[in-house]
XYZ file of C-alpha atoms in Angstrom:
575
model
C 108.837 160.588 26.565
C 109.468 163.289 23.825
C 106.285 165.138 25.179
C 107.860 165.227 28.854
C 111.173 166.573 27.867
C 108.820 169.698 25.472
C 106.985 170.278 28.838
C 109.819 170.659 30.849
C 111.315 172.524 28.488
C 108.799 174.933 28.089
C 108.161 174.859 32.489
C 111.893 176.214 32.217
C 111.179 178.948 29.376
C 108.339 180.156 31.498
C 110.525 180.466 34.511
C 113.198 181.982 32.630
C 110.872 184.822 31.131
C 109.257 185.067 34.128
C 112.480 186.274 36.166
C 113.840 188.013 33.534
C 110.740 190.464 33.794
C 110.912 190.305 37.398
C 114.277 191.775 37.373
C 113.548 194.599 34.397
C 111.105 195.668 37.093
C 112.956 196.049 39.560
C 116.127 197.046 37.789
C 114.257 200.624 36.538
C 115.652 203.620 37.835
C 112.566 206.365 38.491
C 114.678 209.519 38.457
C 118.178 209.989 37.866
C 121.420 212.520 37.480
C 122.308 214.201 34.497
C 125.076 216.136 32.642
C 127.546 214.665 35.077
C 130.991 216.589 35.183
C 134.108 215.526 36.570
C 137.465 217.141 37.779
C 140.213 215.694 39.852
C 139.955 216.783 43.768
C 142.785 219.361 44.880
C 143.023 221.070 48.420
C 142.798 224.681 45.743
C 139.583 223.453 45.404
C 138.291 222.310 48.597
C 134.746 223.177 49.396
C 134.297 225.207 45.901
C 133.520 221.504 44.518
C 129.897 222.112 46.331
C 129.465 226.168 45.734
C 127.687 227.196 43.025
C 129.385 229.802 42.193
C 132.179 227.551 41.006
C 132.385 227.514 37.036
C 132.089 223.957 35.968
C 131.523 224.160 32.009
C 134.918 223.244 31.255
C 135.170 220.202 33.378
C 135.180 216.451 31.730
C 131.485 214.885 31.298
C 131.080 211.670 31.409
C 128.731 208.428 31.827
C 128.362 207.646 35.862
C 129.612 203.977 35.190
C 133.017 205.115 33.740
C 134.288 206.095 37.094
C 138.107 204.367 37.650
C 139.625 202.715 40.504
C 142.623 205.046 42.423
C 141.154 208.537 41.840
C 139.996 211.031 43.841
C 137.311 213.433 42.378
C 134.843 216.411 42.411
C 131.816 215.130 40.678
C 129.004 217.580 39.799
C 125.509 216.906 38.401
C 122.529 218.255 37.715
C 119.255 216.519 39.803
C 116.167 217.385 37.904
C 113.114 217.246 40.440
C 109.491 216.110 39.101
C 107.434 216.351 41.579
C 104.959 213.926 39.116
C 107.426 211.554 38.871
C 108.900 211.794 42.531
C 108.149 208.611 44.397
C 106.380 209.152 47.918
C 109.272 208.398 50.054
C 112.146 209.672 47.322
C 115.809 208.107 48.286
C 118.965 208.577 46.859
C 120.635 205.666 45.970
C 124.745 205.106 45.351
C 126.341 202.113 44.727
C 130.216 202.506 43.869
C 132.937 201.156 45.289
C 134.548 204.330 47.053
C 134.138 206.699 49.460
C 132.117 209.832 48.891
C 129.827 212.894 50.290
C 127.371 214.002 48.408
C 126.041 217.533 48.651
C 122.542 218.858 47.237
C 122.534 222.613 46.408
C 126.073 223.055 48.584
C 124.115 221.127 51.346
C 125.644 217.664 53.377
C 123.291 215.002 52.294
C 124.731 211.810 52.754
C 128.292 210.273 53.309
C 130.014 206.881 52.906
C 133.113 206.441 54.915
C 135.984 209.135 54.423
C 137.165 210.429 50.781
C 140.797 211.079 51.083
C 143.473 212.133 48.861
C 145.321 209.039 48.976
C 144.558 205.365 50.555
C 145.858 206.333 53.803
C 143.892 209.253 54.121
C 140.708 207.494 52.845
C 138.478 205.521 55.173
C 136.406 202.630 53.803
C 132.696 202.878 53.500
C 129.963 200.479 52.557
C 129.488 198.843 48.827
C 126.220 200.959 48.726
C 124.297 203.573 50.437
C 120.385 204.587 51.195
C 120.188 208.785 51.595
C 116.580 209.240 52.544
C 115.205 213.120 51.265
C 112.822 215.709 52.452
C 110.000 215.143 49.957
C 108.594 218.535 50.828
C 111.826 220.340 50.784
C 112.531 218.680 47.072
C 111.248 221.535 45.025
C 110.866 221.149 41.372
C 113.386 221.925 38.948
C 116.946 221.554 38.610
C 119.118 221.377 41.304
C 123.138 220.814 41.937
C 124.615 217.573 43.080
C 128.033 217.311 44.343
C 130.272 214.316 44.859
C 133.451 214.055 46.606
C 134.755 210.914 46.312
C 137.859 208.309 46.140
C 138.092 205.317 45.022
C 141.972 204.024 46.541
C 140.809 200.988 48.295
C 139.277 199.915 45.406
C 141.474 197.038 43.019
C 142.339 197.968 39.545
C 140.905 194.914 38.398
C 137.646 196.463 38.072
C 136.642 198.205 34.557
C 134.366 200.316 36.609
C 133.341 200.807 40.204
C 130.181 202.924 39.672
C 126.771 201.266 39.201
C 123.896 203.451 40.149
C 123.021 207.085 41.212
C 119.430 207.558 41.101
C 116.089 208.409 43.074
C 114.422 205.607 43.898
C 111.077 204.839 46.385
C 112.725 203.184 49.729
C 109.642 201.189 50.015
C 109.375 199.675 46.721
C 113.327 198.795 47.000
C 113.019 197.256 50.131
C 109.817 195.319 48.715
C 112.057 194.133 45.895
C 114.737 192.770 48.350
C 112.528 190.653 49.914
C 110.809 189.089 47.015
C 114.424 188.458 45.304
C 115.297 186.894 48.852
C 112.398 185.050 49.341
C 113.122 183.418 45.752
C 116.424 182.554 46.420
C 115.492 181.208 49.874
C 113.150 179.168 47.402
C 115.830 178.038 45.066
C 118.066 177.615 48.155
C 116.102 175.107 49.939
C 115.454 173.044 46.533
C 118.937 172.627 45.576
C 119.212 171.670 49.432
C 116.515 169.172 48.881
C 118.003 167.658 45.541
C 121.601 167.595 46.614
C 120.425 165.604 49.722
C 118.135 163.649 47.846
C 120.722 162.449 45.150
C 123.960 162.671 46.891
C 121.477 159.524 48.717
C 120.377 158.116 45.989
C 124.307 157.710 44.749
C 125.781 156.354 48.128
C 123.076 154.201 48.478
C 120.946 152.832 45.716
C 122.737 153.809 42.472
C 126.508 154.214 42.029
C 125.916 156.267 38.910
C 128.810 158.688 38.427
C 125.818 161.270 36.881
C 123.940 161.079 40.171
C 126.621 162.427 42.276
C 127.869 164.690 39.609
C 124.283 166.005 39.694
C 124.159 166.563 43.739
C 127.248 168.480 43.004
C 126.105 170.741 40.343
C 122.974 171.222 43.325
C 125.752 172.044 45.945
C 127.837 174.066 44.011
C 125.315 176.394 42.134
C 123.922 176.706 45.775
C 127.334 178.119 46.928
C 126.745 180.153 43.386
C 123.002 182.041 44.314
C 124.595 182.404 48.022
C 127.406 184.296 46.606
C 125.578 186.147 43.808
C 122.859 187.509 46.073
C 125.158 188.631 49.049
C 125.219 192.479 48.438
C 121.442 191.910 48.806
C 121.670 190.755 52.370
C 125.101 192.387 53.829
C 125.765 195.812 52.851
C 129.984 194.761 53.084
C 132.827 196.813 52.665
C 133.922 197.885 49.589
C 137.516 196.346 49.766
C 135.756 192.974 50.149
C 134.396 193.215 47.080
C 137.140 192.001 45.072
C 136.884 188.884 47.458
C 133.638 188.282 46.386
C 134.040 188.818 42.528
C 137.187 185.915 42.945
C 134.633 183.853 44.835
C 131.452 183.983 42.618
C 134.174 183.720 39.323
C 135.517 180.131 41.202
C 132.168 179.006 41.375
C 130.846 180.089 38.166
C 133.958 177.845 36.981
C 133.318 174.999 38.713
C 129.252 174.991 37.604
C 130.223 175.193 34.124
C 132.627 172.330 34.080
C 130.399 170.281 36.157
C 127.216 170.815 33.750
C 128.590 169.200 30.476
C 130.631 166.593 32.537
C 126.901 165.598 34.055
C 125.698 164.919 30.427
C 128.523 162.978 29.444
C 127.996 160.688 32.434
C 124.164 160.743 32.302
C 124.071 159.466 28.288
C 127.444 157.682 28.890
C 128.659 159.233 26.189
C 131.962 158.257 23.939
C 135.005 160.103 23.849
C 134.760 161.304 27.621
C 138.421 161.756 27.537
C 138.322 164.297 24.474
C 135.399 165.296 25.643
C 136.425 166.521 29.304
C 140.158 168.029 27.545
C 138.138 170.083 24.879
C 135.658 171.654 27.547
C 138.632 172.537 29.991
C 140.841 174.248 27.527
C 137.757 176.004 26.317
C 136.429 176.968 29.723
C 140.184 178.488 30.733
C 140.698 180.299 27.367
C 137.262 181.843 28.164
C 137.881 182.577 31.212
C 141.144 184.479 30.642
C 140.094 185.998 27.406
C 138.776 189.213 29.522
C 139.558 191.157 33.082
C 135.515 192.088 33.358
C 133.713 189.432 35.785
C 130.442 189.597 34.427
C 131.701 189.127 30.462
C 133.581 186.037 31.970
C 130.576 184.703 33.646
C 128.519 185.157 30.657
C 130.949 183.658 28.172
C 131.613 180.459 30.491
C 127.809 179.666 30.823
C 127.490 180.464 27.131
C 130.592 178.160 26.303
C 129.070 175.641 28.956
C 125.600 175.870 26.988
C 127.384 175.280 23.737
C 128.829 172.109 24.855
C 125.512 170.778 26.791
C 124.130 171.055 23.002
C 126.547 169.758 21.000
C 126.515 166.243 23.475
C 122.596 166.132 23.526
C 122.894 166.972 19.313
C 125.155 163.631 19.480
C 123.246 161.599 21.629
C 119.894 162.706 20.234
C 120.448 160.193 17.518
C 120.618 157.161 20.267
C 116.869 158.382 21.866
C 118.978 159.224 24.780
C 116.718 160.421 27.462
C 116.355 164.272 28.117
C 118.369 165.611 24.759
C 115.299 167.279 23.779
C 115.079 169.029 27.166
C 118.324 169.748 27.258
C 118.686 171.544 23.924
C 115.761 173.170 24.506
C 117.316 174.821 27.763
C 120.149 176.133 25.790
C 118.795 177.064 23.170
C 116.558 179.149 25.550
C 118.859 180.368 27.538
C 121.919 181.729 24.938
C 118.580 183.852 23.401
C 118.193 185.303 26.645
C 121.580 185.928 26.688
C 121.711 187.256 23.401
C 118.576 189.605 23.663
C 118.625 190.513 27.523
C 122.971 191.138 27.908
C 122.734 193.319 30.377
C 119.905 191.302 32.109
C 121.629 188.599 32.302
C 124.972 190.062 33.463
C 123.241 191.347 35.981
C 120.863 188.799 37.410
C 123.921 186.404 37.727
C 123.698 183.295 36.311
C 122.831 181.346 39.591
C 119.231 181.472 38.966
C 119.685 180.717 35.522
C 121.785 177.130 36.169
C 119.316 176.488 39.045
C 116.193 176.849 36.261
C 118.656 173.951 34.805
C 119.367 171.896 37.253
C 115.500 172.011 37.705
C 114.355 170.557 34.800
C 117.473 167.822 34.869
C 116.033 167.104 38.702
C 112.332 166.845 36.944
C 113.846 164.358 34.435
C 115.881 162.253 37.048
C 112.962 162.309 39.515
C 110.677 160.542 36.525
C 113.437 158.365 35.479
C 114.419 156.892 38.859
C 110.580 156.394 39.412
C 110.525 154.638 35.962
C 113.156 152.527 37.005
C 111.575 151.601 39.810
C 108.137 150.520 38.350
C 110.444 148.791 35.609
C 112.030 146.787 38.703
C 108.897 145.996 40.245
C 107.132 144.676 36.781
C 110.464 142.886 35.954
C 110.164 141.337 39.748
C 106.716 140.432 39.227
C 107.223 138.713 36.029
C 110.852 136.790 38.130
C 108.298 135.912 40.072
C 105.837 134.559 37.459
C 109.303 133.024 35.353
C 110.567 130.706 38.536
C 106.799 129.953 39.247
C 106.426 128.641 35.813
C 109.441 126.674 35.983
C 108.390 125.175 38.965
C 104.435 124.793 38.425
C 103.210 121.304 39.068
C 102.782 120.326 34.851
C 106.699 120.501 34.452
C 107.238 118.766 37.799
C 105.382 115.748 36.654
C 106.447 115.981 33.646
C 109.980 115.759 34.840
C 109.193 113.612 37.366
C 107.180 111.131 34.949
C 110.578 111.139 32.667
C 112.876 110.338 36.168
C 110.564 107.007 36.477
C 110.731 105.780 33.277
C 114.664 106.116 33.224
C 114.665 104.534 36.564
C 113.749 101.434 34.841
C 115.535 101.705 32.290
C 118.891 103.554 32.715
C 119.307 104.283 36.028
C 122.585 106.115 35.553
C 120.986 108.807 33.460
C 117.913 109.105 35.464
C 120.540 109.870 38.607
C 122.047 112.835 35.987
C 118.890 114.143 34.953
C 117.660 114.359 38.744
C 121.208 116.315 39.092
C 120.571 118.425 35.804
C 117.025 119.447 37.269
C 118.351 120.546 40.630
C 121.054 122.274 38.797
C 118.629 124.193 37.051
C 116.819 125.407 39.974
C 119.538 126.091 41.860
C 121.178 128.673 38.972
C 117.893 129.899 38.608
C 117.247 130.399 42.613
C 120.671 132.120 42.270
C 120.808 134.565 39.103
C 117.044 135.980 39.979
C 119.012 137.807 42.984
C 120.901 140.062 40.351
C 119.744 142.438 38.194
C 122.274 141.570 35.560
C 125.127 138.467 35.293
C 128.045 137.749 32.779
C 127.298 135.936 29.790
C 129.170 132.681 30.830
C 126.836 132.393 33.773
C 123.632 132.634 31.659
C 125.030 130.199 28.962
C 125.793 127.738 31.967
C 121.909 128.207 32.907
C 120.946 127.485 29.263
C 123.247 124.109 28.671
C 121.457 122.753 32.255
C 117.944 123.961 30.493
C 119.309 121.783 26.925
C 120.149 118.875 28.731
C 116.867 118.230 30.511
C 115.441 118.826 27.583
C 117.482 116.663 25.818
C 116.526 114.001 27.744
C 113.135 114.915 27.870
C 112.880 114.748 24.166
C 116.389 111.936 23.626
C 117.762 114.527 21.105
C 120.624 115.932 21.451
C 120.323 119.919 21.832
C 123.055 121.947 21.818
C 124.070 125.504 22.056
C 127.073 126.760 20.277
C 128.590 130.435 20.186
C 130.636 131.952 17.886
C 132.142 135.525 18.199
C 132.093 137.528 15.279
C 135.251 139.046 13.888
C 134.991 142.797 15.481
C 134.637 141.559 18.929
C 137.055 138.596 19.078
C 138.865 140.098 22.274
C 135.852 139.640 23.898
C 134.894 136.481 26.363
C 131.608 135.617 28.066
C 133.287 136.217 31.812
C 133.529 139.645 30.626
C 130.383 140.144 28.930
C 127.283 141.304 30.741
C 123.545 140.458 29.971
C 120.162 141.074 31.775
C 119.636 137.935 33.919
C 117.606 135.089 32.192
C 116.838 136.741 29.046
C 118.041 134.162 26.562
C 117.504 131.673 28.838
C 113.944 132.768 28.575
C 114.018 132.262 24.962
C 115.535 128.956 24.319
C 112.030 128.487 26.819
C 109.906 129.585 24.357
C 111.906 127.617 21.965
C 110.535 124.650 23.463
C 107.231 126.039 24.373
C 105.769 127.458 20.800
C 107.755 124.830 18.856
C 108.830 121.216 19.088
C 112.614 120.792 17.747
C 112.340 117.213 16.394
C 116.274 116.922 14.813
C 119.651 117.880 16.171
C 119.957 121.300 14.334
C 122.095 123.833 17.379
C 121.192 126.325 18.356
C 123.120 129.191 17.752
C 124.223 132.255 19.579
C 126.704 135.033 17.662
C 128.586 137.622 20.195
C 129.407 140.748 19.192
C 131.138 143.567 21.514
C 132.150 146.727 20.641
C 133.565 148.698 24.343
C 130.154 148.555 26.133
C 127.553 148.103 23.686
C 126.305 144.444 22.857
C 124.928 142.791 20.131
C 123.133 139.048 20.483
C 121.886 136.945 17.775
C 119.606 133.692 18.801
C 119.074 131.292 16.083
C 116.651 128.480 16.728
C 115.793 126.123 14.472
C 111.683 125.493 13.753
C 110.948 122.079 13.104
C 107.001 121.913 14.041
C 105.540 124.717 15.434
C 102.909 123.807 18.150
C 99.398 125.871 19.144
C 100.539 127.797 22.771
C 97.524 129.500 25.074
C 100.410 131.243 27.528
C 100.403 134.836 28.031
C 103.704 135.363 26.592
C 105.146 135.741 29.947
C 109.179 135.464 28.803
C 108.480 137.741 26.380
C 107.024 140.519 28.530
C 109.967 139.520 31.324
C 112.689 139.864 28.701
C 111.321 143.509 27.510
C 110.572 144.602 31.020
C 114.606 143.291 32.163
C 116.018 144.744 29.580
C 114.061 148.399 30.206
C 114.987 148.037 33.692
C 118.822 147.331 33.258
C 119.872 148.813 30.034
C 119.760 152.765 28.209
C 116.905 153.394 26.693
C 117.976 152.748 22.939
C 118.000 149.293 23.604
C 116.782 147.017 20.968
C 115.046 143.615 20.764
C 113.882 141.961 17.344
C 112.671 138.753 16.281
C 111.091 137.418 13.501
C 111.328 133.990 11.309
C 114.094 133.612 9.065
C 113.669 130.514 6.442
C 112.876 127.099 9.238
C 114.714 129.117 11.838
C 113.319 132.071 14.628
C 116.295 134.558 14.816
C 116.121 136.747 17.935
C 118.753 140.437 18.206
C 119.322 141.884 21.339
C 121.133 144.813 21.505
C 121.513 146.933 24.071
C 124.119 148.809 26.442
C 124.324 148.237 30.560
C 123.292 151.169 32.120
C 126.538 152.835 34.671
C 124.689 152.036 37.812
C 124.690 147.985 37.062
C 128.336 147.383 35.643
């Protein structure tokens, strides 16, 4: 198991590099603008902010990205051609929410919508635009680029609305469009497949809380990569944007609660309660801690992360399932975060929860198919159980004991004939559950004691006693994989042959869901057995079937008694 959850671990680091590197490829700019100046726009100025004649040198520089919301400006650059570097079809690329023309050497080049003075006068354009340039006519050397451009339509919630001016081969961009789209198409269709596939599994098979939270996270983070990788597919308005940023910050929200709630179902942890409170005040505070999108995105999946570990750190010491995996996704993925910032920020952090989500849909593909050889072996061994109890050597045995007391005490032969059936009967009736309460399986043991009492004319009893910490518990209310002490008071009788009237004794204790079980039998002479141990392998195979997987089961020889310890916890999906 702990060399699954390493593999898929590593499978996600893998991934994770891998589309980190994807995205510092096609992130590079080839050729860009620099010594950018910047002056406010005035009618004075008018065309002179293209001329270059017009004396710039005491103008503001500044960094491209630094452009504000509710301005309207004369940019001016200087483009420094290469004709080395030039890629074959060059294109100028501007993303920024505003409107703008751009002018090469005093020259129209592009435009997107209107620049205006104010937001009546300014027309919205698109989020970004493609200018396609005259590779012959781009001679080397440096040349002037001019910017008109306003930025009115744009919300003041934005710390900047510039992201890229830059040269760039049209070809090569378009390429990378399609592979990032043909990835998320990928991821799309997955998370289609595993929502489907679980949101099933829950309404029909399971009625685990973790599966459906699970098809949830798959629908949600879905919603998520949709969102995220929009401006790759519709080249919207620039007013919309805002829209969008609300939109993708809603679902980033949602993911990030709905990740640590999934591990708290999945191990069943303790504490949900404080669990859930702590992770919502944590998530808001985060969340309104800072105006910039990306830095909340990036602090709620770190924050998210943080909590994913410290429940797997918790539950690591119970051999729950997928800890390992799951701290070694976080760990993984807060390093990215740490050396790749701007990486992640700007590969969103849909791709990144879907990498999750596919390891935890690795690990709850091989656990449900575990689960399902578990319930096959366990139904094979049923099978081999009621078989033994009704295999022609007990019959006659019973049978042989029913004619003797026909002779001789009628009365009790008509109760052990009514003890046998009654035996069957429970039996025919628990092996239809997976699990039943405590009080039904102790019923199924006294019938078992009293035909062998008879059998043997002792007097066999059973008696249970509750220890002090779970004295507010009762057998109606406690659950146990079906059979399995009725299994060993069977062995009892099989490897040993209880010759006085010593009990024995069962000891209960309960703490919320987790059960503890203590079978005392006594050992009076121990008899030579050639079975193949087949309630032992059924009560191991039940108890892997139906309970977490830090169940326990013990036994060993204690003085003249064999002292058997269950303990175990019902998984969700049978309670």
């Amino acid at each position: 198991m702990i060399r699954n959850e390493i593999r898929n671990g590593l499978i996600f680091m893998c991934l994770l590099v891998v589309a980190l590197a994807h995205k510092s490829f096609a992130s590079s700019d080839l050729q860009g603008v620099s010594n950018l100046r910047q002056a406010s726009f005035s009618e004075s100025l008018g065309q002179g902010c293209h001329s270059k004649e017009l004396d710039d040198r005491h103008w503001q520089t500044f960094q491209f990205p630094n452009i504000q919301a509710q301005q309207h400006l004369c940019i001016r650059g200087t483009l420094t051609i290469d004709k080395e570097q030039l890629p074959p079809n060059p294109t100028l690329l501007f993303l920024a929410l505003a409107a703008y023309e751009i002018y090469l050497n005093g020259e129209l080049i592009g435009k997107n919508g209107v620049p205006g003075s104010s937001k009546t006068y300014e027309q919205v354009g698109a989020i970004s635009s493609l200018t396609q340039l005259d590779y012959k006519t781009l001679v080397p050397g440096e040349h002037l680029i001019s910017i008109e451009l306003s930025s009115f339509h744009t919300a003041d919630a934005f710390s900047a609305i510039a992201y890229a001016l830059a040269i760039i081969d049209q070809q090569s961009f378009y390429q990378t469009i399609i592979v990032a789209s043909s990835i998320t198409a990928l991821l799309i269709g997955g998370l289609s497949l595993l929502f489907v596939i679980f949101l099933t599994v829950y309404l029909r098979y399971s009625n685990q809380a973790s599966h459906l939270i699970f098809a949830l996270l798959c629908v949600f983070t879905l919603a998520l990569l949709v969102a995220e990788q929009w401006k790759l597919w519709v080249n919207y308005y620039y007013d919309v944007h805002l829209l969008r940023m609300h939109i993708v910050f809603a679902l980033t929200l949602v993911v990030t609660s709905l990740l640590p709630s999934y591990y708290l179902a999945q191990h069943n942890a303790s504490h949900k309660p404080l669990w859930l409170g702590a992770l919502a005040l944590t998530l808001l505070a985060v969340a309104y801690s800072t105006t910039s999108f990306d830095a909340r995105s990036a602090w709620l999946f770190c924050a998210s992360l943080l909590f994913v570990g410290a429940i797997n750190v918790i539950t690591l010491r119970h051999g729950k399932a997928g800890s390992i995996t799951a701290l070694l996704i976080c760990a993984v993925s807060i390093l990215g975060f740490i050396l790749a910032p701007r990486l992640f920020l700007e590969f969103g952090f849909a791709l990144s929860i879907t990498l999750v989500l596919a390891s935890i849909g690795v690990s709850l593909l091989n656990q449900l198919i575990k689960q399902r050889n578990l319930a096959l072996e366990a139904g094979k061994i049923k099978g081999e159980l009621l078989r033994r109890n009704l295999q022609p050597h007990y019959l006659m045995n019973c049978l042989m004991q029913v004619q003797e007391l026909i002779d001789f005490a009628p009365a009790q032969a008509n109760e052990f004939v009514q003890q046998l059936a009654e035996e069957f009967r429970a039996l025919v009736k628990v092996s239809e559950k997976e699990v039943v309460t405590l009080e039904e399986e102790l019923r199924l043991c006294h019938s078992h004691l009293k035909i062998m009492s008879v059998r043997y004319q002792q007097n066999y009893q059973l008696v249970t006693q509750s220890l002090p910490d779970s004295a507010s518990q009762c057998p109606a209310h406690i659950l146990v994989p079906t059979a399995i002490i009725h299994s060993q008071i069977e062995n009892c009788f099989t490897h040993n042959r209880i010759m006085s009237d010593k009990p024995i004794q069962l000891s209960i204790s309960a703490s919320k869901s987790r059960i503890i079980l203590e079978l005392t039998t006594p050992i009076d002479v121990a008899t030579q057995h050639q079975g193949m141990g087949i309630g032992d392998a059924y009560i191991r195979a039940k108890m892997a079937q139906v309970c977490e997987s830090d169940w326990q089961l013990e036994s060993c020889q204690v003085a003249d008694h064999w002292v058997t310890r269950y303990e175990y916890q019902i998984r969700p999906n049978f309670t």
